[in-house]
PDB file of C-alpha atoms and ligand atoms in Angstrom:
ATOM      1  CA  UNK A  16     116.794  32.198 -22.926  1.00 79.00           C
ATOM      2  CA  UNK A  17     116.369  29.098 -20.780  1.00 86.00           C
ATOM      3  CA  UNK A  18     114.967  27.260 -23.788  1.00 90.00           C
ATOM      4  CA  UNK A  19     118.062  28.212 -25.829  1.00 90.00           C
ATOM      5  CA  UNK A  20     120.343  26.824 -23.125  1.00 92.00           C
ATOM      6  CA  UNK A  21     118.361  23.582 -22.925  1.00 92.00           C
ATOM      7  CA  UNK A  22     118.422  23.242 -26.732  1.00 91.00           C
ATOM      8  CA  UNK A  23     122.171  23.816 -26.752  1.00 93.00           C
ATOM      9  CA  UNK A  24     122.700  21.248 -23.989  1.00 91.00           C
ATOM     10  CA  UNK A  25     120.662  18.681 -25.901  1.00 91.00           C
ATOM     11  CA  UNK A  26     122.658  19.391 -29.067  1.00 90.00           C
ATOM     12  CA  UNK A  27     125.988  19.072 -27.241  1.00 89.00           C
ATOM     13  CA  UNK A  28     124.937  15.878 -25.425  1.00 90.00           C
ATOM     14  CA  UNK A  29     123.743  14.394 -28.707  1.00 86.00           C
ATOM     15  CA  UNK A  30     127.027  15.342 -30.383  1.00 83.00           C
ATOM     16  CA  UNK A  31     129.019  13.731 -27.599  1.00 84.00           C
ATOM     17  CA  UNK A  32     127.086  10.490 -27.386  1.00 85.00           C
ATOM     18  CA  UNK A  33     126.085   9.836 -31.013  1.00 81.00           C
ATOM     19  CA  UNK A  34     128.253   7.478 -33.064  1.00 79.00           C
ATOM     20  CA  UNK A  35     129.555   9.423 -35.996  1.00 76.00           C
ATOM     21  CA  UNK A  36     131.375   7.841 -38.887  1.00 78.00           C
ATOM     22  CA  UNK A  37     134.137   9.863 -40.528  1.00 76.00           C
ATOM     23  CA  UNK A  38     133.825   9.906 -44.301  1.00 80.00           C
ATOM     24  CA  UNK A  39     136.950  11.946 -44.985  1.00 76.00           C
ATOM     25  CA  UNK A  40     140.442  11.390 -43.581  1.00 75.00           C
ATOM     26  CA  UNK A  41     141.151  15.050 -42.815  1.00 69.00           C
ATOM     27  CA  UNK A  42     144.816  14.330 -42.098  1.00 66.00           C
ATOM     28  CA  UNK A  43     145.244  13.589 -45.810  1.00 66.00           C
ATOM     29  CA  UNK A  44     143.425  16.717 -46.963  1.00 66.00           C
ATOM     30  CA  UNK A  45     145.658  19.627 -47.926  1.00 60.00           C
ATOM     31  CA  UNK A  46     144.807  23.029 -46.549  1.00 59.00           C
ATOM     32  CA  UNK A  47     145.960  25.029 -49.554  1.00 54.00           C
ATOM     33  CA  UNK A  48     144.572  24.575 -53.029  1.00 61.00           C
ATOM     34  CA  UNK A  49     145.322  27.951 -54.582  1.00 68.00           C
ATOM     35  CA  UNK A  50     147.308  28.179 -57.825  1.00 69.00           C
ATOM     36  CA  UNK A  51     149.301  30.883 -56.057  1.00 72.00           C
ATOM     37  CA  UNK A  52     150.399  28.479 -53.322  1.00 74.00           C
ATOM     38  CA  UNK A  53     154.170  28.574 -53.045  1.00 81.00           C
ATOM     39  CA  UNK A  54     154.884  25.216 -51.415  1.00 81.00           C
ATOM     40  CA  UNK A  55     157.887  24.300 -49.374  1.00 85.00           C
ATOM     41  CA  UNK A  56     161.468  24.851 -50.434  1.00 91.00           C
ATOM     42  CA  UNK A  57     163.682  22.670 -52.579  1.00 93.00           C
ATOM     43  CA  UNK A  58     167.412  23.128 -52.166  1.00 96.00           C
ATOM     44  CA  UNK A  59     169.882  21.863 -54.768  1.00 96.00           C
ATOM     45  CA  UNK A  60     173.171  21.134 -53.002  1.00 96.00           C
ATOM     46  CA  UNK A  61     174.865  20.473 -56.352  1.00 96.00           C
ATOM     47  CA  UNK A  62     174.399  24.048 -57.607  1.00 96.00           C
ATOM     48  CA  UNK A  63     174.342  26.031 -54.329  1.00 97.00           C
ATOM     49  CA  UNK A  64     177.516  28.084 -53.894  1.00 97.00           C
ATOM     50  CA  UNK A  65     176.957  28.738 -50.180  1.00 97.00           C
ATOM     51  CA  UNK A  66     176.924  32.501 -50.878  1.00 97.00           C
ATOM     52  CA  UNK A  67     174.590  33.136 -47.901  1.00 97.00           C
ATOM     53  CA  UNK A  68     172.387  35.607 -49.843  1.00 97.00           C
ATOM     54  CA  UNK A  69     169.160  33.674 -49.105  1.00 97.00           C
ATOM     55  CA  UNK A  70     169.973  33.624 -45.407  1.00 97.00           C
ATOM     56  CA  UNK A  71     170.854  37.326 -45.296  1.00 97.00           C
ATOM     57  CA  UNK A  72     167.656  38.460 -47.030  1.00 97.00           C
ATOM     58  CA  UNK A  73     165.226  36.274 -45.070  1.00 96.00           C
ATOM     59  CA  UNK A  74     163.074  38.754 -43.107  1.00 96.00           C
ATOM     60  CA  UNK A  75     162.191  36.304 -40.330  1.00 96.00           C
ATOM     61  CA  UNK A  76     165.454  34.382 -39.897  1.00 96.00           C
ATOM     62  CA  UNK A  77     163.856  31.142 -41.055  1.00 96.00           C
ATOM     63  CA  UNK A  78     167.078  29.983 -42.746  1.00 97.00           C
ATOM     64  CA  UNK A  79     169.993  28.342 -40.995  1.00 97.00           C
ATOM     65  CA  UNK A  80     173.172  27.666 -42.959  1.00 98.00           C
ATOM     66  CA  UNK A  81     174.365  24.104 -42.374  1.00 97.00           C
ATOM     67  CA  UNK A  82     178.178  23.864 -42.515  1.00 97.00           C
ATOM     68  CA  UNK A  83     179.813  21.538 -45.060  1.00 97.00           C
ATOM     69  CA  UNK A  84     183.445  20.318 -45.003  1.00 96.00           C
ATOM     70  CA  UNK A  85     184.165  21.926 -48.402  1.00 95.00           C
ATOM     71  CA  UNK A  86     185.585  25.168 -49.752  1.00 94.00           C
ATOM     72  CA  UNK A  87     182.559  25.714 -51.991  1.00 93.00           C
ATOM     73  CA  UNK A  88     179.836  25.371 -50.902  1.00 95.00           C
ATOM     74  CA  UNK A  89     181.060  25.561 -47.329  1.00 96.00           C
ATOM     75  CA  UNK A  90     177.484  25.866 -46.102  1.00 97.00           C
ATOM     76  CA  UNK A  91     173.988  25.164 -47.369  1.00 97.00           C
ATOM     77  CA  UNK A  92     170.575  26.574 -46.397  1.00 97.00           C
ATOM     78  CA  UNK A  93     167.991  24.682 -44.373  1.00 96.00           C
ATOM     79  CA  UNK A  94     164.579  26.242 -43.722  1.00 94.00           C
ATOM     80  CA  UNK A  95     162.445  26.306 -40.594  1.00 91.00           C
ATOM     81  CA  UNK A  96     158.939  26.105 -42.062  1.00 87.00           C
ATOM     82  CA  UNK A  97     157.358  26.940 -38.720  1.00 84.00           C
ATOM     83  CA  UNK A  98     158.944  30.403 -38.955  1.00 90.00           C
ATOM     84  CA  UNK A  99     158.954  30.968 -42.756  1.00 92.00           C
ATOM     85  CA  UNK A 100     156.333  33.369 -44.148  1.00 92.00           C
ATOM     86  CA  UNK A 101     156.765  32.093 -47.737  1.00 90.00           C
ATOM     87  CA  UNK A 102     157.647  35.516 -49.126  1.00 92.00           C
ATOM     88  CA  UNK A 103     159.905  33.920 -51.770  1.00 92.00           C
ATOM     89  CA  UNK A 104     162.744  36.441 -51.279  1.00 95.00           C
ATOM     90  CA  UNK A 105     165.287  33.659 -50.783  1.00 96.00           C
ATOM     91  CA  UNK A 106     164.455  32.302 -54.243  1.00 95.00           C
ATOM     92  CA  UNK A 107     164.447  35.783 -55.814  1.00 95.00           C
ATOM     93  CA  UNK A 108     167.893  36.663 -54.480  1.00 97.00           C
ATOM     94  CA  UNK A 109     169.625  33.350 -55.260  1.00 97.00           C
ATOM     95  CA  UNK A 110     172.211  34.213 -57.934  1.00 97.00           C
ATOM     96  CA  UNK A 111     172.479  30.694 -59.335  1.00 96.00           C
ATOM     97  CA  UNK A 112     170.739  29.705 -62.558  1.00 95.00           C
ATOM     98  CA  UNK A 113     168.611  27.626 -62.240  1.00 94.00           C
ATOM     99  CA  UNK A 114     167.902  28.697 -58.651  1.00 96.00           C
ATOM    100  CA  UNK A 115     169.554  26.574 -55.968  1.00 97.00           C
ATOM    101  CA  UNK A 116     166.704  27.377 -53.569  1.00 97.00           C
ATOM    102  CA  UNK A 117     163.139  27.573 -54.780  1.00 94.00           C
ATOM    103  CA  UNK A 118     159.619  27.242 -53.488  1.00 92.00           C
ATOM    104  CA  UNK A 119     158.280  24.048 -54.947  1.00 83.00           C
ATOM    105  CA  UNK A 120     154.909  25.507 -55.936  1.00 75.00           C
ATOM    106  CA  UNK A 121     152.892  22.411 -56.632  1.00 60.00           C
ATOM    107  CA  UNK A 122     153.908  20.577 -53.500  1.00 56.00           C
ATOM    108  CA  UNK A 123     150.916  20.975 -51.212  1.00 57.00           C
ATOM    109  CA  UNK A 124     152.121  18.573 -48.581  1.00 60.00           C
ATOM    110  CA  UNK A 125     153.160  20.855 -45.755  1.00 63.00           C
ATOM    111  CA  UNK A 126     152.548  18.437 -42.920  1.00 59.00           C
ATOM    112  CA  UNK A 127     155.286  17.562 -40.456  1.00 53.00           C
ATOM    113  CA  UNK A 128     156.259  13.923 -40.104  1.00 56.00           C
ATOM    114  CA  UNK A 129     153.934  13.014 -37.243  1.00 57.00           C
ATOM    115  CA  UNK A 130     150.689  14.119 -35.653  1.00 57.00           C
ATOM    116  CA  UNK A 131     152.330  15.271 -32.458  1.00 56.00           C
ATOM    117  CA  UNK A 132     155.626  16.347 -33.964  1.00 57.00           C
ATOM    118  CA  UNK A 133     157.077  19.501 -32.455  1.00 60.00           C
ATOM    119  CA  UNK A 134     157.096  22.564 -34.678  1.00 60.00           C
ATOM    120  CA  UNK A 135     160.854  22.647 -34.216  1.00 57.00           C
ATOM    121  CA  UNK A 136     161.036  19.553 -36.414  1.00 65.00           C
ATOM    122  CA  UNK A 137     159.152  21.208 -39.250  1.00 80.00           C
ATOM    123  CA  UNK A 138     162.194  21.841 -41.401  1.00 86.00           C
ATOM    124  CA  UNK A 139     163.394  21.546 -44.971  1.00 89.00           C
ATOM    125  CA  UNK A 140     166.543  19.545 -44.273  1.00 90.00           C
ATOM    126  CA  UNK A 141     169.199  18.985 -46.923  1.00 94.00           C
ATOM    127  CA  UNK A 142     170.894  15.615 -46.863  1.00 92.00           C
ATOM    128  CA  UNK A 143     174.142  15.928 -48.763  1.00 95.00           C
ATOM    129  CA  UNK A 144     175.430  12.434 -49.674  1.00 96.00           C
ATOM    130  CA  UNK A 145     178.838  11.520 -48.226  1.00 96.00           C
ATOM    131  CA  UNK A 146     180.123  10.242 -51.606  1.00 96.00           C
ATOM    132  CA  UNK A 147     179.262  13.563 -53.258  1.00 97.00           C
ATOM    133  CA  UNK A 148     181.211  15.420 -50.527  1.00 97.00           C
ATOM    134  CA  UNK A 149     184.191  13.099 -51.007  1.00 96.00           C
ATOM    135  CA  UNK A 150     184.082  13.630 -54.794  1.00 96.00           C
ATOM    136  CA  UNK A 151     183.983  17.420 -54.337  1.00 96.00           C
ATOM    137  CA  UNK A 152     186.861  17.262 -51.830  1.00 96.00           C
ATOM    138  CA  UNK A 153     188.940  15.361 -54.395  1.00 96.00           C
ATOM    139  CA  UNK A 154     188.088  17.920 -57.115  1.00 95.00           C
ATOM    140  CA  UNK A 155     189.037  20.778 -54.777  1.00 95.00           C
ATOM    141  CA  UNK A 156     192.337  19.072 -53.933  1.00 95.00           C
ATOM    142  CA  UNK A 157     193.224  18.613 -57.627  1.00 96.00           C
ATOM    143  CA  UNK A 158     192.284  22.257 -58.319  1.00 94.00           C
ATOM    144  CA  UNK A 159     194.368  23.523 -55.371  1.00 94.00           C
ATOM    145  CA  UNK A 160     197.377  21.454 -56.473  1.00 96.00           C
ATOM    146  CA  UNK A 161     197.103  22.761 -60.067  1.00 95.00           C
ATOM    147  CA  UNK A 162     196.856  26.367 -58.779  1.00 95.00           C
ATOM    148  CA  UNK A 163     199.887  25.880 -56.499  1.00 94.00           C
ATOM    149  CA  UNK A 164     201.880  24.425 -59.407  1.00 95.00           C
ATOM    150  CA  UNK A 165     200.937  27.380 -61.625  1.00 95.00           C
ATOM    151  CA  UNK A 166     201.961  29.853 -58.900  1.00 95.00           C
ATOM    152  CA  UNK A 167     205.321  28.095 -58.472  1.00 94.00           C
ATOM    153  CA  UNK A 168     205.933  28.170 -62.240  1.00 94.00           C
ATOM    154  CA  UNK A 169     205.097  31.887 -62.413  1.00 94.00           C
ATOM    155  CA  UNK A 170     207.395  32.636 -59.474  1.00 93.00           C
ATOM    156  CA  UNK A 171     210.221  30.647 -61.085  1.00 92.00           C
ATOM    157  CA  UNK A 172     209.666  32.476 -64.402  1.00 92.00           C
ATOM    158  CA  UNK A 173     209.761  35.894 -62.716  1.00 92.00           C
ATOM    159  CA  UNK A 174     212.908  34.943 -60.852  1.00 91.00           C
ATOM    160  CA  UNK A 175     214.600  33.815 -64.082  1.00 90.00           C
ATOM    161  CA  UNK A 176     213.564  37.051 -65.854  1.00 90.00           C
ATOM    162  CA  UNK A 177     214.912  39.150 -62.980  1.00 88.00           C
ATOM    163  CA  UNK A 178     218.179  37.228 -63.043  1.00 87.00           C
ATOM    164  CA  UNK A 179     218.494  37.737 -66.815  1.00 86.00           C
ATOM    165  CA  UNK A 180     217.888  41.483 -66.403  1.00 85.00           C
ATOM    166  CA  UNK A 181     220.552  41.715 -63.681  1.00 82.00           C
ATOM    167  CA  UNK A 182     223.055  39.834 -65.852  1.00 77.00           C
ATOM    168  CA  UNK A 183     222.247  41.944 -68.905  1.00 65.00           C
TER     169      UNK A 183
HETATM  170  S1  LIG B  11     160.342  32.275 -48.251  1.00 65.38           S
HETATM  171 FE1  LIG B  11     160.838  34.224 -47.219  1.00 65.38          FE
HETATM  172  S2  LIG B  11     160.553  33.777 -45.058  1.00 65.38           S
HETATM  173 FE2  LIG B  11     160.673  31.793 -46.078  1.00 65.38          FE
HETATM  174  S3  LIG B  11     162.830  31.229 -45.951  1.00 65.38           S
HETATM  175 FE3  LIG B  11     162.550  32.288 -47.903  1.00 65.38          FE
HETATM  176  S4  LIG B  11     163.078  34.449 -47.447  1.00 65.38           S
HETATM  177 FE4  LIG B  11     162.699  33.406 -45.484  1.00 65.38          FE
HETATM  178  S1  LIG B  12     170.704  28.689 -52.164  1.00 65.38           S
HETATM  179 FE1  LIG B  12     171.366  30.296 -53.566  1.00 65.38          FE
HETATM  180  S2  LIG B  12     171.362  32.174 -52.331  1.00 65.38           S
HETATM  181 FE2  LIG B  12     171.296  30.431 -50.898  1.00 65.38          FE
HETATM  182  S3  LIG B  12     173.448  30.030 -50.388  1.00 65.38           S
HETATM  183 FE3  LIG B  12     172.916  28.693 -52.107  1.00 65.38          FE
HETATM  184  S4  LIG B  12     173.528  29.863 -53.924  1.00 65.38           S
HETATM  185 FE4  LIG B  12     173.434  31.322 -52.245  1.00 65.38          FE
END
């Protein structure tokens, strides 16, 4: 018993005092190597409709819908990887083809930006370019104007038909 303790103390002291040279940079080694590994999410803001289905189905509330100043999509999913359990339901339920949210599969790099980075920063963020938003806004405006014009034409046509009926 005493001998075991002494041996252990010698081993620990040796481990603490001996110069040891690292041969592998463990921070660059990926934990997962399985073919089944699902990887972190990729979100395509150009095809997402903001339908909210991925957010609603997420069993652990790992998704937060980021608001956008558009009619469609008016919001887009961002994922908290510290909470996500990588079940893949968000990808399964996405109605868009090809999927607007998917687990990237081959991307093994699941590290946060820095060694001491808080888990709260471990997110899949979606940066939607300002010029794309402006382009979409313009498209939506043109569409809304065309729809309003069509509605006005229909109303005028109905009014004319009603007038004709009354006169006849
Ligand atoms: S993989 Fe599962 S847990 Fe992770 S965000 Fe998607 S639905 Fe939520
Ligand atoms: S990623 Fe898919 S399911 Fe999620 S909001 Fe966009 S379209 Fe809907």
